[in-house]
Short mmCIF file of C-alpha atoms in Angstrom, two decimals:
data_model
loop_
_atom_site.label_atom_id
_atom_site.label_comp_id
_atom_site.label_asym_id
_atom_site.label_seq_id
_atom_site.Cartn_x
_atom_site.Cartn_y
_atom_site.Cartn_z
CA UNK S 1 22.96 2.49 -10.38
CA UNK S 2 23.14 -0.41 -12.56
CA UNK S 3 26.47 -1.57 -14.22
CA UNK S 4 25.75 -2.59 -17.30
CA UNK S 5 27.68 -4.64 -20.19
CA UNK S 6 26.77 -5.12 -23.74
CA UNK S 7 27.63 -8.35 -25.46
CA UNK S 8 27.28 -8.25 -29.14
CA UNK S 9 27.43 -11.76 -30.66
CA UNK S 10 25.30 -12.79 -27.41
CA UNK S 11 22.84 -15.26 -28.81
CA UNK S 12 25.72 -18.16 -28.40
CA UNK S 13 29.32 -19.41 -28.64
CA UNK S 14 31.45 -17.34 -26.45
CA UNK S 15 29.14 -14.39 -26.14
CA UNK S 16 26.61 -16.06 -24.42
CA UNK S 17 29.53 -18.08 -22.09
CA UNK S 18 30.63 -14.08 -21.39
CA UNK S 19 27.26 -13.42 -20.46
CA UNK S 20 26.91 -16.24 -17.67
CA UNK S 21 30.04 -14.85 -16.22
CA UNK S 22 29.51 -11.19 -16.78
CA UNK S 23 25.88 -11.21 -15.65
CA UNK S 24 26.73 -12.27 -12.25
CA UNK S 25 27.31 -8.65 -11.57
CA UNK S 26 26.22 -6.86 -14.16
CA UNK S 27 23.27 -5.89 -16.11
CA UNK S 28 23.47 -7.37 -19.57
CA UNK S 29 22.60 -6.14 -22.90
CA UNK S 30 22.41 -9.22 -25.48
CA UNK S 31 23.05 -7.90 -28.78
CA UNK S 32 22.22 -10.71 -32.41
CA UNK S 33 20.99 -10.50 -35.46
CA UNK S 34 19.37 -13.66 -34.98
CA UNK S 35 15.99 -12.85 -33.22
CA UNK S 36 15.00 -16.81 -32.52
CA UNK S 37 18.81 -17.07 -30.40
CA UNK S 38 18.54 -14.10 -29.01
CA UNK S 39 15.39 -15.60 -27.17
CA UNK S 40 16.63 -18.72 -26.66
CA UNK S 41 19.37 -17.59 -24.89
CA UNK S 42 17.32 -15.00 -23.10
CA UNK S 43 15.67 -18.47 -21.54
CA UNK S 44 19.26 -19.84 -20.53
CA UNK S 45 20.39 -17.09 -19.05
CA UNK S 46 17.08 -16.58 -16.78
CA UNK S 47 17.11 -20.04 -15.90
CA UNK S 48 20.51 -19.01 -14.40
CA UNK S 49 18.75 -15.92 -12.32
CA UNK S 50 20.31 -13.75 -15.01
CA UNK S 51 17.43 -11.10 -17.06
CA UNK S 52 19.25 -10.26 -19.99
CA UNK S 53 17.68 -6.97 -22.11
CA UNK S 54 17.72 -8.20 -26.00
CA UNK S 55 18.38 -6.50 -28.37
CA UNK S 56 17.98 -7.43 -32.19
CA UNK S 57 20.88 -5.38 -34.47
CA UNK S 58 23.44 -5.48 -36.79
CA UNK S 59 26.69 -4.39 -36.15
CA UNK S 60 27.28 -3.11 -39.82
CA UNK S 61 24.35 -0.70 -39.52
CA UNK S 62 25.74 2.16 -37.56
CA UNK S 63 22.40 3.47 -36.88
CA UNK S 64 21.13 0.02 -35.31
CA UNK S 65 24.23 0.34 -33.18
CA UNK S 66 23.47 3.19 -32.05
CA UNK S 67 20.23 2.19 -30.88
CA UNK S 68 21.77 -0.35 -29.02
CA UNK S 69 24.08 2.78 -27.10
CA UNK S 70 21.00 4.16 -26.25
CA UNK S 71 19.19 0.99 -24.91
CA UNK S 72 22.34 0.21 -22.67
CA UNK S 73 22.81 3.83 -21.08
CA UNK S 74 18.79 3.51 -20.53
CA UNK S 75 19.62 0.86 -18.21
CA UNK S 76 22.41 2.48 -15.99
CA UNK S 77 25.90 3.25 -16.61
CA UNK S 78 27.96 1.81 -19.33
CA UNK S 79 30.67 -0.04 -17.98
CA UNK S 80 31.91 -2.78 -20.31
CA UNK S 81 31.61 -3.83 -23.64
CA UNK S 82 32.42 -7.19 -25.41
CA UNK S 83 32.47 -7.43 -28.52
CA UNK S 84 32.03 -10.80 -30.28
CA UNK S 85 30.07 -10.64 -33.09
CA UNK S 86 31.44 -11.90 -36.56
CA UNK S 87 31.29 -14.15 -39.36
CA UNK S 88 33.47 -17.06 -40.03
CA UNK S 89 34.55 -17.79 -43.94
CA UNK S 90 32.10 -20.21 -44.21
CA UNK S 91 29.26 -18.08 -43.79
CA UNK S 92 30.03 -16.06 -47.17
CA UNK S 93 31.42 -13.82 -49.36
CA UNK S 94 34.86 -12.14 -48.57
CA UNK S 95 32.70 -9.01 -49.50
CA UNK S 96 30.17 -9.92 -46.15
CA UNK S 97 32.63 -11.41 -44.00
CA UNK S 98 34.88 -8.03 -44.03
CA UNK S 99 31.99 -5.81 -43.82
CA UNK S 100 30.79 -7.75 -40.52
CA UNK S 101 34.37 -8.63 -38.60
CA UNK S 102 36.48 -4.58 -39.78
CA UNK S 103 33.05 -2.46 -40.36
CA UNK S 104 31.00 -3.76 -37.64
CA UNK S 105 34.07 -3.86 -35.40
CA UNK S 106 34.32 -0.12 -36.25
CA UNK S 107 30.97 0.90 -35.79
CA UNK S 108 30.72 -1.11 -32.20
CA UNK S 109 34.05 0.61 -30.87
CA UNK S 110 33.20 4.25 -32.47
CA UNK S 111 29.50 4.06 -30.72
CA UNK S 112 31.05 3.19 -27.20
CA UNK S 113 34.06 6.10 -27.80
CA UNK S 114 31.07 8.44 -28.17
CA UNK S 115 28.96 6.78 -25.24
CA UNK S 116 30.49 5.91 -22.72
CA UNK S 117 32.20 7.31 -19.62
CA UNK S 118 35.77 7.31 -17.59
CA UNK S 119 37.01 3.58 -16.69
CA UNK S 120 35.02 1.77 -19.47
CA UNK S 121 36.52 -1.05 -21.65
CA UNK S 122 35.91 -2.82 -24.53
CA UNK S 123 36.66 -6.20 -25.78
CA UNK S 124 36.97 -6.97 -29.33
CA UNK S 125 37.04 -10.64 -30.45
CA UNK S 126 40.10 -11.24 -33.17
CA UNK S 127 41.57 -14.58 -34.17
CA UNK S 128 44.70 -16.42 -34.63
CA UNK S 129 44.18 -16.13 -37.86
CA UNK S 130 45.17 -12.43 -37.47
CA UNK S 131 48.56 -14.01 -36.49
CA UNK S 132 49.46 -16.60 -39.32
CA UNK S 133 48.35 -13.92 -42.88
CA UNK S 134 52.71 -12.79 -44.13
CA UNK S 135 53.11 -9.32 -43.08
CA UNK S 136 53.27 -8.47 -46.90
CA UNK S 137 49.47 -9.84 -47.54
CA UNK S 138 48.27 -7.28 -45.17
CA UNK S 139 47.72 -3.99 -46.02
CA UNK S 140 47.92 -1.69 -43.19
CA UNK S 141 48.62 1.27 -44.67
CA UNK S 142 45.28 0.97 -45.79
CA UNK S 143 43.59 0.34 -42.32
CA UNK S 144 43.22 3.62 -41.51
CA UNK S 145 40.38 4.50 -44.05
CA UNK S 146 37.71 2.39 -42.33
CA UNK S 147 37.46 4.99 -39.64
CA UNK S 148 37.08 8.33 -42.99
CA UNK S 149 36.21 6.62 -45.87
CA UNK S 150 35.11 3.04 -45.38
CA UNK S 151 34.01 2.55 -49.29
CA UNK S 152 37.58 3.32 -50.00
CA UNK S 153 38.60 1.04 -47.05
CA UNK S 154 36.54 -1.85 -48.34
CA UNK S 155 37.58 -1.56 -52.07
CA UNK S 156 41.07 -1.97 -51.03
CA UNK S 157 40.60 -4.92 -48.65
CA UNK S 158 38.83 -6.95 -51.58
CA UNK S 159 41.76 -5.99 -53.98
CA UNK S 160 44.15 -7.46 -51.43
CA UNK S 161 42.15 -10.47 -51.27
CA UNK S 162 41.72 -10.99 -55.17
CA UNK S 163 45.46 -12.19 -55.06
CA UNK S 164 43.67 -16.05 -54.27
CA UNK S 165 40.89 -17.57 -56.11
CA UNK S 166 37.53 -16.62 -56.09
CA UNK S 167 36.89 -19.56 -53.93
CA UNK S 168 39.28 -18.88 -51.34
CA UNK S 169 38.81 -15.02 -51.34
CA UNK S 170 37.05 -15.52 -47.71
CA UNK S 171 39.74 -17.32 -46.02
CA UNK S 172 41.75 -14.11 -46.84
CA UNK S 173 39.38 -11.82 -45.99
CA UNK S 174 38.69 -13.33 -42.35
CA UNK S 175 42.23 -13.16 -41.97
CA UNK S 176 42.60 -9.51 -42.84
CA UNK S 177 39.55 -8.15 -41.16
CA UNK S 178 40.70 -10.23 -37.70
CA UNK S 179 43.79 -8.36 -38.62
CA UNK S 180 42.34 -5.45 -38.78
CA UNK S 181 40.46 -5.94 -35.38
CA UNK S 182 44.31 -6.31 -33.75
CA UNK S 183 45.14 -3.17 -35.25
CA UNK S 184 42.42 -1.08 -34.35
CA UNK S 185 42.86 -2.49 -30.64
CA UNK S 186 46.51 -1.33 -30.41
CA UNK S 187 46.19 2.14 -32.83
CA UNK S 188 43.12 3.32 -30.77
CA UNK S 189 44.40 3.31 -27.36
CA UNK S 190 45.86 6.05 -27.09
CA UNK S 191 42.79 8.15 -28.31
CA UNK S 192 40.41 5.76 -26.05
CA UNK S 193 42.99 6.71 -23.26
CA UNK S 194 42.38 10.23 -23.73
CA UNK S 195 38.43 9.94 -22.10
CA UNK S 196 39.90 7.22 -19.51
CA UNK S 197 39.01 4.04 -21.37
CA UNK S 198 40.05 1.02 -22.49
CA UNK S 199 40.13 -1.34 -24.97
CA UNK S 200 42.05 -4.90 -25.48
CA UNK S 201 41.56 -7.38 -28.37
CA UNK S 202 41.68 -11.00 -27.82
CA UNK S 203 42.42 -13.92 -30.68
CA UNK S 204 40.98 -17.12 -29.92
CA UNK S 205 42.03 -20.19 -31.30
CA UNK S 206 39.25 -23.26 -32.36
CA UNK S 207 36.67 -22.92 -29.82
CA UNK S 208 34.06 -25.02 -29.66
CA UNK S 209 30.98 -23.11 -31.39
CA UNK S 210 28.86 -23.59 -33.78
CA UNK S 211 30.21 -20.59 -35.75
CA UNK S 212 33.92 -22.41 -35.14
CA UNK S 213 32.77 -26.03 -35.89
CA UNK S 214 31.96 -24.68 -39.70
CA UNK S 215 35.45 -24.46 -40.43
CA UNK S 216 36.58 -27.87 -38.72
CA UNK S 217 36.79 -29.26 -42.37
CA UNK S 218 38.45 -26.25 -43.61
CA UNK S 219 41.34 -26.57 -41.61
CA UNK S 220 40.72 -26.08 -38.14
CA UNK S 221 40.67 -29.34 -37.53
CA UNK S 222 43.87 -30.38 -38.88
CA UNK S 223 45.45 -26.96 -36.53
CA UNK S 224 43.79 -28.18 -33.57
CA UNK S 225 45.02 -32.07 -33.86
CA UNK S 226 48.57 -30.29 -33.95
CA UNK S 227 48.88 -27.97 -31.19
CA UNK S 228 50.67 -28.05 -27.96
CA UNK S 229 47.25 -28.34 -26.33
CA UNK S 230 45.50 -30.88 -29.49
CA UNK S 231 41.73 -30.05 -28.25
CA UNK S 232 39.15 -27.62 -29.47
CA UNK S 233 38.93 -24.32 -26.94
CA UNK S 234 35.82 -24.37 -24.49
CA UNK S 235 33.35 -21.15 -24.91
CA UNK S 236 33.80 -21.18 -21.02
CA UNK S 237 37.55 -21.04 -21.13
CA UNK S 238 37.22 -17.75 -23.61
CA UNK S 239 34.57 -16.21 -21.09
CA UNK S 240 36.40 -16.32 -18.15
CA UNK S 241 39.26 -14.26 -20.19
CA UNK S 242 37.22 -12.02 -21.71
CA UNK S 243 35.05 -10.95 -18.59
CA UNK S 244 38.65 -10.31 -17.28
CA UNK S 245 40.15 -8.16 -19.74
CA UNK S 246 36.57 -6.17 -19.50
CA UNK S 247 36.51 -6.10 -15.87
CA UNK S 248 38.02 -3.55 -13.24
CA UNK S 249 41.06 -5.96 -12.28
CA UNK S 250 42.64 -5.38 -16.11
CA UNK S 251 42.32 -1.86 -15.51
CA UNK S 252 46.58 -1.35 -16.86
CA UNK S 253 45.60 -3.02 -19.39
CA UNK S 254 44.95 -1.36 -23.11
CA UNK S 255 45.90 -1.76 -26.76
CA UNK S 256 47.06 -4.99 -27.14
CA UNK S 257 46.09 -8.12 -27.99
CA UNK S 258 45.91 -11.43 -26.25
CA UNK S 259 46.14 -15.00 -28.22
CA UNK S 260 44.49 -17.75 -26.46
CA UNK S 261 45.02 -20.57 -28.66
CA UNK S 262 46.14 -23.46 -27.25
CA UNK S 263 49.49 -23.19 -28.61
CA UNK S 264 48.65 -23.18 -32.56
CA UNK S 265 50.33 -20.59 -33.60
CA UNK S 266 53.27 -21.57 -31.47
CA UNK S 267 53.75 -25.00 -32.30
CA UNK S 268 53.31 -23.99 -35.93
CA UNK S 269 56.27 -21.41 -35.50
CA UNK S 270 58.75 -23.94 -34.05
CA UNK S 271 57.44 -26.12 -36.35
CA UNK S 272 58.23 -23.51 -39.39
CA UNK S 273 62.00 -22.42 -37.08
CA UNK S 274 62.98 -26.65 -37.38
CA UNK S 275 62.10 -27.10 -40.63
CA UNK S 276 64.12 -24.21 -42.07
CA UNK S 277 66.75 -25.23 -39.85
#
């Protein structure tokens, strides 16, 4: 029977990198909004001897994720998932950039709870961003609601980011969803553990995407210049990880989350320790 692994985000950046490392054993399920990638990278792949399946979705419609359940478990049995779709601050309103990084992370991980079987995993893509918001900014108390009430859960993520201007509401709510990704990773676990599976997150620093690129004037730029490590991450480097925390040889590990950020946040922390000093 066929293993297979879905890949949401798979079109490019470090979902398609996963997929040239996951699809070397696995059957792969490419999962984008974006229709014209999605085929495009359906091409790269196959000129690798990889046949992806495609499928066109969005993670913040439940039902279309669902869809996407059933087209994987069509194929064979659900082994791994890897979740990298999102939205960078650039790309919009603090309103769609929470609804696609918490919501859509929600909807991904409650579909494979319900879906798949013993030994599975799943992967959700953070950010070190999730690791520089002050503890008081972030409203976990609050975090809980996406998985009851996510209208509630929604309202009070904007209110938290309405402490910034209008114009920098996004930054803030990037930060907070990719929190919330970390949080769900770690406060699911033990539930996930309960039907045998797994699930990690992992916060990437600057990779070099297009989706990452967009903020290179916004900051990113400056944070990679600075690091211990003062280059932008290589989608390869974060698919090598990520196929590992997905694969069988992670299999003790669960609800935690993994920064791979060459050093940013902890330069900027010794940074922060010296200057108070």
């Amino acid at each position: 029977m066929n293993r297979v692994s879905v890949i949401t985000g798979g079109a490019g950046g470090m979902g398609l990198a996963t997929a040239t490392v996951v699809g070397r054993d696995h059957a792969v399920v490419l999962c984008d909004n974006r229709t014209d990638r999605l085929d495009d990278a359906a091409r790269t792949l196959d000129g690798l001897g990889i046949q992806p399946t495609v499928f066109a979705g969005d993670v913040t419609d439940r039902a279309a994720v669902d869809r996407l359940f059933d087209t994987a478990t069509g194929l064979g049995q659900l082994v791994s998932v890897i979740h990298t779709a999102g939205v960078s601050p650039s790309m919009g309103s603090a309103e769609y950039v929470m609804r696609t990084n918490a919501i859509g992370t929600v909807n991904v991980n409650e579909a494979f709870y319900a879906t798949a079987g013993e030994g599975a995993a799943i992967v959700n893509v953070a950010s070190m961003a999730a690791h520089m918001l002050p503890d008081e900014m972030i409203p976990r108390n609050r975090f809980p609601q996406a998985l009851s009430d996510q209208d509630a859960f929604m309202a009070d993520m904007l209110t938290a980011c309405a402490v910034v201007p209008e114009d920098a509401q996004s930054g803030i709510a990037y930060a907070l969803s990719k929190s919330f990704v970390r949080w769900y990773s770690s406060a699911q676990a033990e539930r996930f553990n309960g039907k045998g599976l797994r699930i990690v997150s992992v916060s990437p620093g600057s990779i070099d995407t297009e989706m990452g690129r967009l903020e290179e004037n916004a900051g990113a730029g400056a944070m990679v210049a600075d690091a211990a490590v003062p280059r932008w991450g290589r989608p390869e480097e974060m698919a090598e990880l990520l196929a590992f925390c997905a694969g069988d040889k992670a299999g003790y590990l669960t609800g935690t989350d993994i920064l791979n950020d060459g050093g940013v946040i902890a330069s900027m922390t010794e940074r922060a320790r010296k200057a108070s000093a």
